mmCIF file of C-alpha atoms and ligand atoms in Angstrom:
data_model
loop_
_atom_site.group_PDB
_atom_site.id
_atom_site.type_symbol
_atom_site.label_atom_id
_atom_site.label_comp_id
_atom_site.label_asym_id
_atom_site.label_seq_id
_atom_site.Cartn_x
_atom_site.Cartn_y
_atom_site.Cartn_z
ATOM 1 C CA MET A 28 7.013 16.895 -6.449
ATOM 2 C CA GLU A 29 7.388 13.890 -8.066
ATOM 3 C CA ILE A 30 8.875 10.866 -6.381
ATOM 4 C CA PHE A 31 10.703 7.767 -6.993
ATOM 5 C CA LYS A 32 11.594 4.575 -5.651
ATOM 6 C CA GLN A 33 13.258 2.728 -8.672
ATOM 7 C CA ILE A 34 16.081 3.959 -10.915
ATOM 8 C CA ALA A 35 14.300 3.096 -14.351
ATOM 9 C CA PRO A 36 11.151 5.312 -14.184
ATOM 10 C CA LEU A 37 13.323 8.185 -12.584
ATOM 11 C CA ARG A 38 15.719 7.936 -15.750
ATOM 12 C CA ALA A 39 12.745 7.677 -18.265
ATOM 13 C CA TYR A 40 11.380 11.083 -16.500
ATOM 14 C CA LEU A 41 14.732 12.535 -16.412
ATOM 15 C CA LYS A 42 15.581 11.810 -20.172
ATOM 16 C CA ILE A 43 12.200 13.937 -20.927
ATOM 17 C CA GLN A 44 13.024 16.718 -18.817
ATOM 18 C CA LYS A 45 16.709 16.676 -20.508
ATOM 19 C CA GLU A 46 14.995 16.668 -23.944
ATOM 20 C CA ARG A 47 13.117 20.054 -22.891
ATOM 21 C CA LYS A 48 16.642 21.649 -22.229
ATOM 22 C CA LEU A 49 15.837 21.613 -18.291
ATOM 23 C CA SER A 50 18.856 21.697 -16.522
ATOM 24 C CA ILE A 51 18.886 19.369 -13.521
ATOM 25 C CA GLY A 52 20.719 20.573 -9.903
ATOM 26 C CA LEU A 53 21.018 17.402 -7.679
ATOM 27 C CA VAL A 54 21.275 16.974 -4.116
ATOM 28 C CA PRO A 55 22.268 14.295 -2.469
ATOM 29 C CA THR A 56 21.527 13.458 1.217
ATOM 30 C CA MET A 57 21.152 10.803 3.775
ATOM 31 C CA GLY A 58 17.366 12.576 5.068
ATOM 32 C CA ALA A 59 17.117 13.853 8.451
ATOM 33 C CA LEU A 60 16.422 16.583 6.646
ATOM 34 C CA HIS A 61 17.292 20.200 8.403
ATOM 35 C CA PRO A 62 17.931 24.098 7.249
ATOM 36 C CA GLY A 63 21.807 23.408 5.773
ATOM 37 C CA HIS A 64 20.045 20.630 3.697
ATOM 38 C CA LEU A 65 17.230 23.082 2.880
ATOM 39 C CA THR A 66 20.227 25.932 1.739
ATOM 40 C CA LEU A 67 21.628 23.040 -0.681
ATOM 41 C CA ILE A 68 18.077 22.602 -2.255
ATOM 42 C CA GLY A 69 17.820 26.899 -2.013
ATOM 43 C CA ASN A 70 20.883 26.781 -4.068
ATOM 44 C CA SER A 71 19.991 24.035 -6.809
ATOM 45 C CA ARG A 72 16.956 25.771 -7.022
ATOM 46 C CA ALA A 73 18.375 29.206 -7.916
ATOM 47 C CA GLU A 74 20.461 27.825 -10.690
ATOM 48 C CA ASN A 75 18.648 25.231 -12.358
ATOM 49 C CA ASP A 76 15.249 24.337 -13.768
ATOM 50 C CA LEU A 77 14.855 21.551 -11.867
ATOM 51 C CA THR A 78 16.230 20.041 -8.256
ATOM 52 C CA VAL A 79 16.076 16.531 -7.466
ATOM 53 C CA CYS A 80 17.391 15.429 -4.159
ATOM 54 C CA SER A 81 18.227 12.011 -3.034
ATOM 55 C CA ILE A 82 17.787 10.459 0.240
ATOM 56 C CA TYR A 83 19.335 7.223 0.780
ATOM 57 C CA VAL A 84 21.026 5.774 3.842
ATOM 58 C CA ASN A 85 23.773 4.588 2.440
ATOM 59 C CA PRO A 86 25.638 1.432 3.993
ATOM 60 C CA THR A 87 28.832 1.474 2.068
ATOM 61 C CA GLN A 88 30.340 4.694 4.164
ATOM 62 C CA PHE A 89 29.209 3.806 7.597
ATOM 63 C CA ASN A 90 31.992 1.634 9.307
ATOM 64 C CA ASN A 91 30.010 0.941 12.324
ATOM 65 C CA ALA A 92 27.389 -0.989 12.509
ATOM 66 C CA SER A 93 25.257 0.519 15.455
ATOM 67 C CA ASP A 94 26.086 4.221 13.927
ATOM 68 C CA LEU A 95 23.990 3.068 10.639
ATOM 69 C CA ALA A 96 21.212 1.248 12.290
ATOM 70 C CA LYS A 97 20.623 4.302 14.654
ATOM 71 C CA TYR A 98 20.852 6.704 11.543
ATOM 72 C CA PRO A 99 17.852 8.874 11.598
ATOM 73 C CA ARG A 100 15.038 7.463 9.025
ATOM 74 C CA LEU A 101 12.579 10.085 8.388
ATOM 75 C CA LEU A 102 11.398 9.770 4.864
ATOM 76 C CA GLU A 103 7.914 11.292 5.505
ATOM 77 C CA LYS A 104 8.709 14.549 7.283
ATOM 78 C CA ASP A 105 11.727 14.905 4.721
ATOM 79 C CA SER A 106 9.182 14.707 2.152
ATOM 80 C CA ALA A 107 7.082 16.985 3.436
ATOM 81 C CA MET A 108 9.871 19.363 4.454
ATOM 82 C CA LEU A 109 11.260 19.185 0.279
ATOM 83 C CA GLU A 110 8.009 19.892 -1.040
ATOM 84 C CA GLU A 111 7.587 23.124 1.307
ATOM 85 C CA ALA A 112 10.835 23.962 0.036
ATOM 86 C CA GLY A 113 9.810 23.805 -3.873
ATOM 87 C CA CYS A 114 12.247 20.359 -4.540
ATOM 88 C CA ASP A 115 11.041 19.332 -8.041
ATOM 89 C CA VAL A 116 12.113 15.484 -7.198
ATOM 90 C CA LEU A 117 12.780 13.089 -4.681
ATOM 91 C CA PHE A 118 14.966 10.129 -5.448
ATOM 92 C CA ALA A 119 14.377 7.863 -2.209
ATOM 93 C CA PRO A 120 15.495 4.021 -3.626
ATOM 94 C CA ALA A 121 15.800 0.510 -1.413
ATOM 95 C CA ASN A 122 19.238 -1.002 -1.065
ATOM 96 C CA GLU A 123 18.374 -3.426 -3.659
ATOM 97 C CA ALA A 124 17.756 -0.564 -6.048
ATOM 98 C CA MET A 125 21.426 0.746 -5.169
ATOM 99 C CA TYR A 126 23.512 -2.127 -4.898
ATOM 100 C CA ALA A 127 23.706 -5.563 -6.578
ATOM 101 C CA ALA A 128 23.882 -8.269 -3.815
ATOM 102 C CA ALA A 129 27.371 -9.230 -4.730
ATOM 103 C CA SER A 130 28.670 -6.074 -5.297
ATOM 104 C CA GLU A 131 32.441 -5.917 -3.939
ATOM 105 C CA LEU A 132 33.783 -2.576 -5.909
ATOM 106 C CA LYS A 133 35.815 -0.309 -3.821
ATOM 107 C CA MET A 134 37.221 3.049 -4.368
ATOM 108 C CA ASP A 135 40.427 4.241 -3.344
ATOM 109 C CA PHE A 136 41.931 7.745 -3.123
ATOM 110 C CA GLY A 137 45.401 6.980 -2.154
ATOM 111 C CA ASP A 138 46.297 9.570 0.396
ATOM 112 C CA LEU A 139 42.765 11.760 0.452
ATOM 113 C CA ASP A 140 41.054 8.867 2.299
ATOM 114 C CA LYS A 141 43.504 7.805 4.621
ATOM 115 C CA ILE A 142 43.999 10.984 6.523
ATOM 116 C CA LEU A 143 41.688 12.696 9.077
ATOM 117 C CA GLU A 144 38.064 11.322 8.507
ATOM 118 C CA GLY A 145 39.851 8.629 6.507
ATOM 119 C CA LYS A 146 41.681 7.881 9.553
ATOM 120 C CA PHE A 147 39.098 7.281 11.647
ATOM 121 C CA ARG A 148 36.197 6.091 9.297
ATOM 122 C CA PRO A 149 38.410 3.049 7.223
ATOM 123 C CA GLY A 150 36.041 2.701 3.941
ATOM 124 C CA HIS A 151 34.130 5.426 4.558
ATOM 125 C CA PHE A 152 35.042 7.613 1.434
ATOM 126 C CA SER A 153 35.257 4.631 -0.696
ATOM 127 C CA GLY A 154 31.205 4.121 -0.018
ATOM 128 C CA VAL A 155 30.797 7.985 -0.227
ATOM 129 C CA GLY A 156 32.874 7.548 -3.846
ATOM 130 C CA LEU A 157 30.681 4.470 -4.647
ATOM 131 C CA VAL A 158 27.180 6.206 -3.826
ATOM 132 C CA VAL A 159 27.949 9.402 -5.007
ATOM 133 C CA SER A 160 29.099 8.069 -8.689
ATOM 134 C CA LYS A 161 26.196 5.831 -8.629
ATOM 135 C CA LEU A 162 23.962 8.958 -8.119
ATOM 136 C CA PHE A 163 25.828 11.204 -11.064
ATOM 137 C CA ASN A 164 25.241 8.107 -13.167
ATOM 138 C CA ILE A 165 21.610 7.852 -12.610
ATOM 139 C CA VAL A 166 20.841 11.931 -12.652
ATOM 140 C CA GLN A 167 23.470 13.249 -14.977
ATOM 141 C CA PRO A 168 22.501 16.326 -13.184
ATOM 142 C CA ASP A 169 24.599 20.042 -14.318
ATOM 143 C CA VAL A 170 25.477 20.980 -10.846
ATOM 144 C CA ALA A 171 25.524 18.697 -7.610
ATOM 145 C CA TYR A 172 25.528 20.756 -4.157
ATOM 146 C CA PHE A 173 27.267 19.464 -0.900
ATOM 147 C CA GLY A 174 27.953 21.008 2.616
ATOM 148 C CA GLN A 175 30.663 22.225 3.233
ATOM 149 C CA LYS A 176 30.375 20.578 6.664
ATOM 150 C CA ASP A 177 31.924 17.969 5.075
ATOM 151 C CA TYR A 178 34.825 19.465 3.726
ATOM 152 C CA GLN A 179 37.344 16.211 3.359
ATOM 153 C CA GLN A 180 34.031 14.373 1.314
ATOM 154 C CA PHE A 181 34.245 17.384 -1.195
ATOM 155 C CA ALA A 182 37.857 16.768 -1.307
ATOM 156 C CA VAL A 183 37.405 13.410 -2.115
ATOM 157 C CA ILE A 184 34.032 13.767 -4.430
ATOM 158 C CA THR A 185 36.192 16.955 -6.515
ATOM 159 C CA ARG A 186 38.679 13.578 -6.963
ATOM 160 C CA LEU A 187 36.130 11.355 -8.407
ATOM 161 C CA LYS A 188 34.989 13.894 -10.438
ATOM 162 C CA GLU A 189 37.987 14.670 -12.075
ATOM 163 C CA GLU A 190 39.238 10.948 -12.386
ATOM 164 C CA LEU A 191 36.100 9.640 -13.497
ATOM 165 C CA LEU A 192 35.336 12.142 -16.185
ATOM 166 C CA PHE A 193 31.900 13.270 -14.512
ATOM 167 C CA ASP A 194 30.727 16.078 -16.729
ATOM 168 C CA LEU A 195 29.216 18.164 -13.977
ATOM 169 C CA ARG A 196 30.133 21.126 -11.833
ATOM 170 C CA LEU A 197 30.201 20.632 -8.328
ATOM 171 C CA LYS A 198 29.068 23.578 -5.685
ATOM 172 C CA ALA A 199 30.024 23.700 -2.187
ATOM 173 C CA VAL A 200 27.602 25.417 0.272
ATOM 174 C CA PRO A 201 28.746 27.403 3.566
ATOM 175 C CA ILE A 202 27.975 25.579 6.787
ATOM 176 C CA VAL A 203 24.867 26.404 8.158
ATOM 177 C CA ARG A 204 24.949 27.069 12.294
ATOM 178 C CA GLU A 205 22.596 26.958 14.985
ATOM 179 C CA LYS A 206 22.543 30.321 16.853
ATOM 180 C CA ASP A 207 25.123 29.499 19.323
ATOM 181 C CA GLY A 208 27.123 28.056 16.499
ATOM 182 C CA LEU A 209 26.694 24.412 16.766
ATOM 183 C CA ALA A 210 26.889 23.031 12.558
ATOM 184 C CA MET A 211 23.795 21.657 11.751
ATOM 185 C CA SER A 212 24.014 18.282 11.227
ATOM 186 C CA SER A 213 21.271 15.436 11.010
ATOM 187 C CA ARG A 214 22.907 13.561 13.963
ATOM 188 C CA ASN A 215 22.160 16.697 16.378
ATOM 189 C CA MET A 216 18.798 15.106 16.716
ATOM 190 C CA ARG A 217 19.922 12.028 18.318
ATOM 191 C CA LEU A 218 22.174 14.307 20.843
ATOM 192 C CA ALA A 219 20.002 14.432 24.689
ATOM 193 C CA PRO A 220 19.960 17.953 25.640
ATOM 194 C CA ASP A 221 22.900 18.045 28.019
ATOM 195 C CA GLN A 222 25.131 16.681 25.035
ATOM 196 C CA ARG A 223 23.075 19.486 22.540
ATOM 197 C CA GLN A 224 24.970 21.536 25.368
ATOM 198 C CA ARG A 225 28.349 20.379 25.408
ATOM 199 C CA ALA A 226 28.476 19.870 21.500
ATOM 200 C CA ILE A 227 29.472 23.317 20.950
ATOM 201 C CA VAL A 228 32.661 22.766 22.191
ATOM 202 C CA PHE A 229 33.892 21.361 19.047
ATOM 203 C CA TYR A 230 33.529 25.100 17.011
ATOM 204 C CA GLN A 231 34.729 26.820 19.983
ATOM 205 C CA SER A 232 37.619 25.085 19.900
ATOM 206 C CA LEU A 233 37.856 25.495 16.237
ATOM 207 C CA LEU A 234 37.457 29.374 17.187
ATOM 208 C CA LEU A 235 40.195 29.009 19.873
ATOM 209 C CA ALA A 236 42.355 27.270 17.570
ATOM 210 C CA LYS A 237 42.053 29.995 15.113
ATOM 211 C CA SER A 238 42.640 32.724 17.832
ATOM 212 C CA LEU A 239 45.716 30.831 19.110
ATOM 213 C CA LEU A 240 47.315 30.640 15.463
ATOM 214 C CA GLU A 241 46.616 34.084 15.473
ATOM 215 C CA GLN A 242 48.831 34.987 18.324
ATOM 216 C CA GLY A 243 51.595 32.950 16.971
ATOM 217 C CA LYS A 244 50.889 29.715 19.466
ATOM 218 C CA SER A 245 53.046 26.682 17.592
ATOM 219 C CA TRP A 246 50.266 24.142 16.625
ATOM 220 C CA LYS A 247 51.545 21.275 19.294
ATOM 221 C CA GLN A 248 50.400 23.736 22.158
ATOM 222 C CA ILE A 249 47.252 24.682 20.375
ATOM 223 C CA GLU A 250 46.129 20.956 20.048
ATOM 224 C CA GLU A 251 46.871 19.820 23.348
ATOM 225 C CA GLU A 252 44.727 23.286 24.436
ATOM 226 C CA VAL A 253 42.002 22.227 22.232
ATOM 227 C CA LYS A 254 42.156 18.694 23.708
ATOM 228 C CA ARG A 255 42.007 19.747 27.467
ATOM 229 C CA LYS A 256 39.151 21.884 26.207
ATOM 230 C CA CYS A 257 37.212 19.490 24.735
ATOM 231 C CA GLU A 258 38.198 16.703 27.315
ATOM 232 C CA ALA A 259 37.154 18.949 30.347
ATOM 233 C CA GLN A 260 33.577 18.226 28.956
ATOM 234 C CA PRO A 261 32.104 15.306 30.361
ATOM 235 C CA GLU A 262 31.459 12.581 27.540
ATOM 236 C CA VAL A 263 33.270 14.464 24.690
ATOM 237 C CA LYS A 264 36.121 13.076 23.517
ATOM 238 C CA LEU A 265 37.994 14.685 20.897
ATOM 239 C CA GLU A 266 39.583 12.845 18.139
ATOM 240 C CA TYR A 267 41.248 15.317 16.192
ATOM 241 C CA ILE A 268 41.843 18.866 15.235
ATOM 242 C CA ALA A 269 44.331 20.009 12.457
ATOM 243 C CA LEU A 270 45.529 22.772 10.763
ATOM 244 C CA ALA A 271 45.791 21.617 6.532
ATOM 245 C CA ASP A 272 45.819 22.848 3.309
ATOM 246 C CA ARG A 273 42.144 23.661 1.925
ATOM 247 C CA LYS A 274 42.943 21.971 -1.707
ATOM 248 C CA ASN A 275 44.536 18.710 -0.808
ATOM 249 C CA LEU A 276 44.199 18.880 3.031
ATOM 250 C CA ASN A 277 47.400 18.190 3.932
ATOM 251 C CA PRO A 278 48.667 18.657 7.501
ATOM 252 C CA LEU A 279 50.643 22.292 8.095
ATOM 253 C CA ASN A 280 52.566 23.311 11.441
ATOM 254 C CA ASN A 281 51.729 26.975 10.598
ATOM 255 C CA VAL A 282 49.968 29.651 8.538
ATOM 256 C CA THR A 283 51.811 31.375 5.836
ATOM 257 C CA ASP A 284 48.788 32.080 3.414
ATOM 258 C CA ARG A 285 45.720 32.223 5.201
ATOM 259 C CA SER A 286 43.335 32.087 2.538
ATOM 260 C CA ALA A 287 45.001 28.470 1.539
ATOM 261 C CA ALA A 288 44.339 26.861 5.328
ATOM 262 C CA VAL A 289 41.334 24.936 7.214
ATOM 263 C CA LEU A 290 41.193 23.952 10.277
ATOM 264 C CA LEU A 291 39.001 20.830 10.921
ATOM 265 C CA ILE A 292 38.157 18.983 14.096
ATOM 266 C CA ALA A 293 35.906 15.659 14.681
ATOM 267 C CA GLY A 294 35.277 13.749 18.465
ATOM 268 C CA TYR A 295 32.075 12.033 20.026
ATOM 269 C CA VAL A 296 29.593 13.642 22.284
ATOM 270 C CA GLY A 297 28.455 10.230 24.026
ATOM 271 C CA GLU A 298 28.003 7.830 21.253
ATOM 272 C CA ILE A 299 27.813 10.346 19.038
ATOM 273 C CA ARG A 300 30.267 11.431 16.169
ATOM 274 C CA LEU A 301 30.531 15.231 15.260
ATOM 275 C CA ILE A 302 32.422 16.689 12.855
ATOM 276 C CA ASP A 303 32.739 20.693 12.170
ATOM 277 C CA ASN A 304 35.290 23.394 10.394
ATOM 278 C CA LEU A 305 36.379 26.428 9.931
ATOM 279 C CA LEU A 306 38.050 28.410 7.038
ATOM 280 C CA LEU A 307 41.061 30.852 8.650
ATOM 281 C CA GLU A 308 39.949 33.329 5.923
ATOM 282 C CA GLU A 309 36.884 33.074 3.909
HETATM 283 O O1 PAF B 414 26.995 14.166 2.866
HETATM 284 C C1 PAF B 414 26.347 13.222 2.980
HETATM 285 O O2 PAF B 414 24.864 12.758 3.449
HETATM 286 C C2 PAF B 414 26.451 11.887 2.204
HETATM 287 O O3 PAF B 414 28.053 11.342 2.871
HETATM 288 C C3 PAF B 414 25.997 11.624 0.783
HETATM 289 C C4 PAF B 414 26.856 12.571 -0.195
HETATM 290 C C5 PAF B 414 24.935 11.835 0.180
HETATM 291 C C6 PAF B 414 26.609 10.148 0.633
HETATM 292 O O4 PAF B 414 25.648 9.234 1.147
#
């Protein structure tokens, strides 16, 4: 696996690969890799000649300084996992390479970044939009792969691609779950064993909401039941459970077309913030 920390040598290397007509898949990550990330790498390898994985803990997408400071950084271990998974290129830049000291550029995605995650993490999607644009510009991939766990992020990146005319294809890869259903996330490794047990409440709440919808309960009743279920667990705080349109994430109060709806949830276990989602129909 080739490892690059600087942009110019990576660009020069990729230029040669493109001249050789090799197709390129990009898997952007913030590291602390888990099997969910390796599934993204597997998808990219199956569909492209060359797979580039980026590992960069992007400061502009964190609205909480302590969350940024505590985000796990495990470059050596990640690098070994990528090598083992058959990744071709690792791009692991430092902040100086990615952001000019005086960078103040912001992105606004209209309604899409004011709801759900955007409401609870102001500025988050501006930071995601910025760093993903930089990565698309640097790597110029044919396809970029993202996990469906960050459902709203994928909607934002889809809009980014359309508005900035990035010439690439985006692919959302289904959530990879632990045996008990917990969505895999780099944040899970920060959970203490008892918190890890409780974290499953978010996935269970999605299943509960789905089944209550099927029984014809009102969305208001469902929200209340989910809140009760979550907050019966010590250290668990629900931020939101939402029923939304799959495409634009506008809130729904009932389901007329199951294939057009998604359930989304976010909350804390202790100080660890987790998100998850469930399509009403695959
Ligand atoms: O999903 C992530 O890990 C990050 O938000 C991303 C897309 C790598 C941008 O920093």
